[in-house]
Amino acid sequence: MKLARTLIFFLSVQICMLANTVNASGLSDLVEAKDWQTISPGIWKIELGDMSNEIRYTDFAAEPPKLEVLNKKSSPIFPFNQNPARYIQNNDGRIMVYIPTDLTETIYGYGLQLDGIDKSRTVLDLKVDHWGKGNGKTHAPVPFYISSKGYGVFFNTARYIKVYTQVGNRKDANNNPTPLDRNPLPEDKIGEWDPQPGAGAVEASLIADGVEVIIIAGDNMLDIVSRYNLLSGGGALPPLWGLGFWNRVHAEHNADQVKADIAEFSKYNIPLDVVGLEPGWQTKSYPNTFEWQTKRFADPEGFTKDLLKQNIYLNLWQNPYISPEAKIYDKMYPLSGSHMVWLGIVPDYMLPEARKIITDQHWNDHISIGISGYKIDEVDGFDNWLWPDHATFPSGTPGEVMRQTYGLQMQKMMYQDIFKKHNTRTLSMVRASNGAAASHPYALYSDSYDQLEYITGISAASLSGLLWVPEIRSADNGREWLMRFQTTAFSHLAQLNAWSSGTKPWEFDDVTDDVRDVLNLRMQLLPYLYTAFADYNQKGIPPLRAMLLEQNFSTKSEVIKGTLDSEDNPYATDEVVNRNDQYMFGPSILVAPFYDKFPEERDVLLPVGNWYDFYSGELVGNGTKITITAKSLDNKIPLYVKESSVIPMLTKAVINTGEAYGHPLELRLYGTNSGTVRIYEDDGKTFDYQKGNYRIREITVSNGEFDEVISKNGSKAMFGKIEKLRIMTK
Ligand code: GAL
């Protein structure tokens, strides 16, 4: 008995020693990720496991990485030298990547997450799906996050990924919090028990042979996102017309009804550049033929060209699922997957033959007659709409990978085989996207229709190389209508989607003038907005962006300047604040829309620096929180401009972008100092800008005068002369 006890004691000491050994070395079953390759300064990649049969999101980028720009960037140090990234391949086919974080680090991103951009301490299923209840499933679940410590991580693999961000405490990690007693005695003063003790890592888990991980470091948060966008080919540059106002008509409208709608827009003097036709333009929809319903549109070419004469561009709704009545059905049948969607076949666009069939048909029947682009619907989900994960496709691409990339496949195919091939730019829409998509000229949209989610989408999109349409459809009253119009007017793509409601911008008499005003303001800001998109294209800087990408954004009245510390803050990152209901529109204008929760009064956090009311030039604050009312702004959308910004605008609103060409400009300088601005110009339509055919006007404003220099003169002028200068300060 004694011997037995001694043996048990001896054994348990051995076990304890073993456990201690594990603890001392830590994470012993994980393999260190060692062979990082440098892509460009500040960007490193590694392949973990076997990538030979895996598909990467970067395979679907519209343009190659802009290495010439990336190579001129600074060379930050690799963020995981001291605390390495690791991985493990389980024997069930699962691979897990372990990226160390610390508990004070905030993690932002993961694509179009409409419930907020701070994703610290979450578990997310990054799967393309119709936006529902969060948990990571969304229209564009991009596996890219950025950390408040100044780096980004991109899992460049087209698989379902589940990310445990600071969740899941490994027993052998050396950075776990100390366990606390949940029911302490009253006299024991201990900290509050945490139901979810933070963990010091992001653990990304997927079933795959391998995964590619890309680490991006930069000088600040904006620089990290810009490098990600440059790696994805640089941001998309839409045609100028894409930045005007879009109106999607009722799904069953015919040519005469569309024309009548357009005439009404001019009667009400409401800007209009793009008309979207919804499903009824086809002979059959859900599943689709992509062929014109001649009972509604007897002469598609004549109709399209007529509208083009009025500078109105047509965009066509579609989803990809092909009806047995489509002329291309028989040819496409063998090139489609095992399962159908709404009883339409699902083409396998990984196959060049399938791409050729559809792009030839689209070119012949739509784009060659003057159609400007598409709205690619239903490439997202839910599970009970789309093909199952076990569906098979003739290219051998797994159903899961098809799900994660179908939206990207459609974007790339149309970009390359239709628009770029025929040297004509598009701005189009798509309901699913994913990683490395910045160079695609497609804006995402959703049926969610929640006002705060729609505003949040602007910030979320800006962190992951996406564009976003917080469209308007209907409202319960004039105030809601106006607030929604104001948000859409200050988004990537300004659209009324009346496919079901048939509503018109003048739906609510009491706000029609205000609706017109905000759309007019968007039109006046075209030179400013177009230049912001050119910066997206050339420098990767998102045209609209989350406040956390703004330097010196802090809740405190003083800037919290990050101090350089090689361990804790190797990038001297400033303190950033997660704020989803205000954002930057271009480099200088802060937008804080009213919405259902705050329809009449709201607060706005102003970063450090002087900020001026856009309309009056009044100095409103510096590093503070202000409260504003709709009444004090005459129901306008709250807009604030940074000290020394020069805003280039058209002197007057125009009814469409066609009238913007050659239109005289006004400059507004905010504050008392001098300021500079760049205006980008090109032909607004083709890809000739990629050959250097563009123009840059550099303008300096000081002492009440401006000086203009054309620093690059590769194209004709786009906008007119500067006729007016206003110094906006009170
Ligand atoms: C929905 C889409 C709407 C509209 C509608 C037409 O899926 O989100 O915007 O296009 O289809 O049937």
Coordinates of C-alpha atoms in Angstrom, one line a residue, residues 251-556:
A251 CA -38.7 45.8 -61.2
E252 CA -41.6 45.8 -63.7
H253 CA -41.0 49.1 -65.4
N254 CA -41.0 49.2 -69.2
A255 CA -39.1 51.6 -71.5
D256 CA -41.9 54.3 -71.5
Q257 CA -42.1 54.2 -67.7
V258 CA -38.4 54.6 -67.4
K259 CA -38.4 57.5 -69.7
A260 CA -41.3 59.1 -67.8
D261 CA -39.3 58.7 -64.5
I262 CA -36.4 60.4 -66.1
A263 CA -38.5 63.3 -67.3
E264 CA -39.9 63.7 -63.8
F265 CA -36.3 63.8 -62.4
S266 CA -35.6 66.8 -64.6
K267 CA -39.0 68.4 -63.7
Y268 CA -38.0 68.2 -60.1
N269 CA -34.5 69.2 -60.8
I270 CA -33.0 66.2 -59.1
P271 CA -29.6 65.0 -60.3
L272 CA -29.5 61.7 -62.2
D273 CA -26.7 59.8 -63.8
V274 CA -27.6 56.2 -63.7
V275 CA -30.8 54.3 -64.0
G276 CA -30.8 50.7 -62.8
L277 CA -33.2 48.2 -64.4
E278 CA -34.3 45.5 -62.0
P279 CA -35.2 41.9 -62.9
G280 CA -38.1 42.6 -65.3
W281 CA -35.9 43.7 -68.1
Q282 CA -35.2 40.1 -68.9
T283 CA -37.5 37.5 -70.5
K284 CA -37.2 35.4 -67.4
S285 CA -35.6 36.0 -64.0
Y286 CA -34.8 33.9 -61.0
P287 CA -33.4 32.0 -62.9
N288 CA -32.3 34.3 -65.6
T289 CA -31.9 34.5 -69.4
F290 CA -30.0 37.8 -69.6
E291 CA -32.0 38.4 -72.7
W292 CA -34.2 41.6 -73.2
Q293 CA -37.9 41.3 -72.5
T294 CA -39.0 42.9 -75.8
K295 CA -42.5 43.3 -74.5
R296 CA -41.1 45.9 -72.1
F297 CA -38.1 47.1 -74.1
A298 CA -38.9 46.7 -77.8
D299 CA -35.6 48.4 -79.0
P300 CA -33.0 48.0 -76.3
E301 CA -30.2 49.6 -78.4
G302 CA -32.3 52.6 -79.4
F303 CA -33.5 53.0 -75.8
T304 CA -30.0 52.8 -74.3
K305 CA -28.6 55.2 -76.9
D306 CA -31.4 57.7 -76.3
L307 CA -30.6 57.8 -72.6
L308 CA -26.9 58.1 -73.3
K309 CA -27.7 61.3 -75.3
Q310 CA -29.1 62.7 -72.1
N311 CA -26.0 61.5 -70.2
I312 CA -28.0 58.8 -68.5
Y313 CA -26.3 55.4 -68.1
L314 CA -28.1 52.1 -67.7
N315 CA -27.2 49.4 -65.2
L316 CA -28.7 45.9 -65.4
W317 CA -29.7 43.8 -62.5
Q318 CA -28.9 40.1 -62.7
N319 CA -28.1 37.1 -60.6
P320 CA -25.9 34.4 -62.1
Y321 CA -28.3 31.5 -62.2
I322 CA -29.3 30.5 -65.7
S323 CA -32.8 29.6 -66.8
P324 CA -33.5 26.6 -69.1
E325 CA -35.0 29.1 -71.4
A326 CA -31.8 31.1 -71.9
K327 CA -30.1 30.7 -75.3
I328 CA -26.8 29.9 -73.6
Y329 CA -28.3 27.3 -71.3
D330 CA -27.4 24.2 -73.3
K331 CA -23.8 25.3 -73.9
M332 CA -23.4 26.2 -70.2
Y333 CA -25.1 23.1 -68.8
P334 CA -21.9 20.8 -68.8
L335 CA -19.9 23.7 -67.4
S336 CA -22.0 24.2 -64.4
G337 CA -22.1 22.8 -60.8
S338 CA -24.1 19.8 -59.5
H339 CA -26.7 21.9 -57.8
M340 CA -29.1 24.6 -59.0
V341 CA -30.1 27.9 -57.4
W342 CA -33.8 28.8 -57.9
L343 CA -33.8 26.0 -60.5
G344 CA -31.1 27.8 -62.6
I345 CA -27.8 26.2 -63.3
V346 CA -24.7 27.6 -61.6
P347 CA -21.9 28.2 -64.1
D348 CA -18.4 27.3 -63.1
Y349 CA -16.5 30.5 -63.9
M350 CA -13.2 28.9 -62.9
L351 CA -13.4 27.5 -66.4
P352 CA -12.3 29.8 -69.3
E353 CA -15.0 28.3 -71.6
A354 CA -17.8 29.2 -69.2
R355 CA -16.4 32.8 -68.9
K356 CA -16.3 33.1 -72.7
I357 CA -19.9 32.1 -73.1
I358 CA -21.3 34.6 -70.7
T359 CA -19.0 37.5 -71.4
D360 CA -19.6 37.2 -75.2
Q361 CA -23.3 37.2 -74.6
H362 CA -23.1 40.1 -72.2
W363 CA -20.9 42.1 -74.6
N364 CA -23.1 41.4 -77.6
D365 CA -26.5 42.0 -75.9
H366 CA -25.6 44.6 -73.3
I367 CA -22.3 46.4 -73.2
S368 CA -21.7 46.9 -76.9
I369 CA -25.1 48.7 -77.2
G370 CA -24.1 51.1 -74.4
I371 CA -25.1 49.4 -71.1
S372 CA -22.7 50.7 -68.4
G373 CA -22.6 47.8 -65.9
Y374 CA -24.4 45.3 -63.7
K375 CA -25.8 44.8 -60.3
I376 CA -24.8 41.2 -59.5
D377 CA -27.3 40.0 -57.0
E378 CA -27.6 36.8 -54.9
V379 CA -24.0 35.7 -55.0
D380 CA -24.0 35.7 -51.2
G381 CA -26.5 33.3 -49.5
F382 CA -28.2 32.2 -47.2
D383 CA -27.4 28.5 -47.1
N384 CA -31.0 27.6 -48.0
W385 CA -30.7 29.6 -51.3
L386 CA -27.3 28.7 -52.6
W387 CA -25.6 25.4 -53.4
P388 CA -24.5 23.1 -50.5
D389 CA -20.9 22.9 -49.4
H390 CA -20.6 19.4 -50.9
A391 CA -21.8 20.6 -54.4
T392 CA -19.3 19.7 -57.1
F393 CA -18.1 21.8 -60.0
P394 CA -16.5 20.6 -63.2
S395 CA -13.3 22.6 -62.6
G396 CA -12.9 20.6 -59.4
T397 CA -13.2 23.7 -57.2
P398 CA -14.8 22.8 -53.9
G399 CA -18.3 24.1 -53.2
E400 CA -16.9 26.0 -50.2
V401 CA -14.3 27.8 -52.3
M402 CA -17.0 28.6 -54.9
R403 CA -19.1 30.1 -52.2
Q404 CA -16.3 32.3 -50.8
T405 CA -15.3 33.5 -54.3
Y406 CA -18.3 33.5 -56.5
G407 CA -18.8 37.3 -56.2
L408 CA -15.1 37.8 -56.8
Q409 CA -15.1 35.5 -59.8
M410 CA -18.0 37.5 -61.4
Q411 CA -16.3 40.8 -60.7
K412 CA -13.0 39.7 -62.2
M413 CA -14.5 38.0 -65.2
M414 CA -16.5 41.1 -66.1
Y415 CA -13.7 43.5 -65.3
Q416 CA -11.1 41.6 -67.5
D417 CA -13.2 40.1 -70.3
I418 CA -15.7 42.9 -70.8
F419 CA -14.8 46.3 -69.4
K420 CA -11.0 46.3 -69.5
K421 CA -10.9 44.4 -72.8
H422 CA -13.0 47.1 -74.4
N423 CA -11.3 50.0 -72.7
T424 CA -14.4 51.2 -70.9
R425 CA -14.7 51.7 -67.2
T426 CA -17.6 50.7 -65.1
L427 CA -18.9 51.2 -61.6
S428 CA -21.1 48.3 -60.9
M429 CA -22.7 46.6 -57.8
V430 CA -22.2 43.2 -56.3
R431 CA -23.7 41.5 -53.2
A432 CA -20.7 39.4 -52.3
S433 CA -17.0 40.0 -52.3
N434 CA -14.0 39.0 -50.3
G435 CA -10.2 39.5 -49.9
A436 CA -7.9 41.5 -52.2
A437 CA -10.9 43.2 -53.9
A438 CA -9.8 46.8 -53.7
S439 CA -9.1 47.2 -57.5
H440 CA -12.6 46.0 -58.4
P441 CA -15.0 48.8 -59.4
Y442 CA -18.0 47.2 -57.6
A443 CA -19.9 48.5 -54.6
L444 CA -21.5 46.1 -52.1
Y445 CA -25.1 46.5 -50.9
S446 CA -27.5 44.7 -48.6
D447 CA -31.2 44.2 -47.7
S448 CA -30.5 44.9 -44.0
Y449 CA -31.9 48.5 -44.2
D450 CA -30.9 49.3 -40.7
Q451 CA -29.7 53.0 -40.5
L452 CA -26.8 52.5 -38.1
E453 CA -25.6 49.4 -39.9
Y454 CA -25.7 51.3 -43.2
I455 CA -23.5 54.1 -41.8
T456 CA -21.2 51.6 -40.1
G457 CA -20.8 49.8 -43.5
I458 CA -18.9 52.9 -44.7
S459 CA -16.2 52.5 -42.0
A460 CA -16.1 48.7 -42.2
A461 CA -15.7 48.8 -46.0
S462 CA -12.8 51.3 -45.7
L463 CA -10.7 48.8 -43.7
S464 CA -10.9 46.0 -46.2
G465 CA -10.7 47.5 -49.7
L466 CA -14.4 47.5 -50.3
L467 CA -17.0 50.1 -51.6
W468 CA -20.4 50.3 -50.0
V469 CA -23.9 51.5 -51.0
P470 CA -26.1 52.5 -48.0
E471 CA -29.0 52.7 -50.4
I472 CA -32.4 54.3 -49.8
R473 CA -35.6 52.4 -50.5
S474 CA -38.5 53.8 -48.5
A475 CA -39.2 55.5 -45.2
D476 CA -42.0 56.1 -42.7
N477 CA -41.8 59.8 -42.8
G478 CA -40.0 62.8 -44.3
R479 CA -37.3 63.0 -41.6
E480 CA -36.3 59.4 -42.0
W481 CA -36.3 59.9 -45.8
L482 CA -34.0 62.9 -45.6
M483 CA -31.6 61.3 -43.1
R484 CA -31.3 58.2 -45.4
F485 CA -30.7 60.4 -48.4
Q486 CA -28.0 62.3 -46.6
T487 CA -26.1 59.2 -45.7
T488 CA -26.3 57.8 -49.3
A489 CA -25.2 61.2 -50.7
F490 CA -22.1 60.9 -48.6
S491 CA -21.2 57.3 -49.5
H492 CA -19.3 55.6 -52.3
L493 CA -22.3 55.1 -54.5
A494 CA -25.4 57.3 -54.0
Q495 CA -28.5 55.3 -54.9
L496 CA -32.3 55.2 -54.5
N497 CA -33.4 51.5 -55.0
A498 CA -37.1 51.7 -55.8
W499 CA -37.2 48.2 -57.2
S500 CA -40.1 47.3 -55.0
S501 CA -41.5 50.5 -53.6
G502 CA -41.4 52.6 -56.8
T503 CA -40.7 55.6 -54.6
K504 CA -39.2 58.8 -56.0
P505 CA -36.9 61.3 -54.3
W506 CA -39.8 63.7 -54.0
E507 CA -41.9 61.2 -52.1
F508 CA -42.1 63.4 -49.0
D509 CA -43.0 67.0 -49.9
D510 CA -41.8 68.4 -46.7
V511 CA -38.2 67.4 -47.4
T512 CA -37.9 67.5 -51.2
D513 CA -35.8 70.7 -51.2
D514 CA -33.5 69.3 -48.5
V515 CA -33.1 66.0 -50.5
R516 CA -32.3 68.1 -53.6
D517 CA -29.8 70.2 -51.7
V518 CA -27.8 67.2 -50.4
L519 CA -27.7 65.6 -53.8
N520 CA -26.6 68.9 -55.3
L521 CA -23.9 69.1 -52.8
R522 CA -22.6 65.7 -53.8
M523 CA -22.6 66.9 -57.4
Q524 CA -20.7 70.1 -56.5
L525 CA -18.1 68.0 -54.7
L526 CA -17.3 65.8 -57.7
P527 CA -13.8 67.2 -58.2
Y528 CA -13.0 66.5 -54.6
L529 CA -14.5 63.0 -54.6
Y530 CA -13.0 62.0 -57.9
T531 CA -9.6 63.0 -56.7
A532 CA -10.2 61.0 -53.5
F533 CA -10.8 58.0 -55.7
A534 CA -7.7 58.7 -57.7
D535 CA -5.7 58.6 -54.5
Y536 CA -7.4 55.2 -53.8
N537 CA -6.2 54.0 -57.1
Q538 CA -2.7 55.4 -57.1
K539 CA -1.9 55.4 -53.4
G540 CA -4.3 52.9 -51.9
I541 CA -5.9 55.6 -49.6
P542 CA -9.6 54.7 -49.1
P543 CA -11.8 57.5 -50.5
L544 CA -14.1 57.3 -47.4
R545 CA -12.7 56.0 -44.2
A546 CA -13.3 55.0 -40.6
M547 CA -12.3 57.5 -38.0
L548 CA -9.6 55.2 -36.7
L549 CA -7.7 55.7 -39.9
E550 CA -7.5 59.4 -39.0
Q551 CA -4.4 60.5 -37.2
N552 CA -4.9 62.1 -33.8
F553 CA -8.4 60.7 -33.3
S554 CA -8.9 60.4 -29.6
T555 CA -11.6 60.8 -27.1
K556 CA -9.5 62.9 -24.9

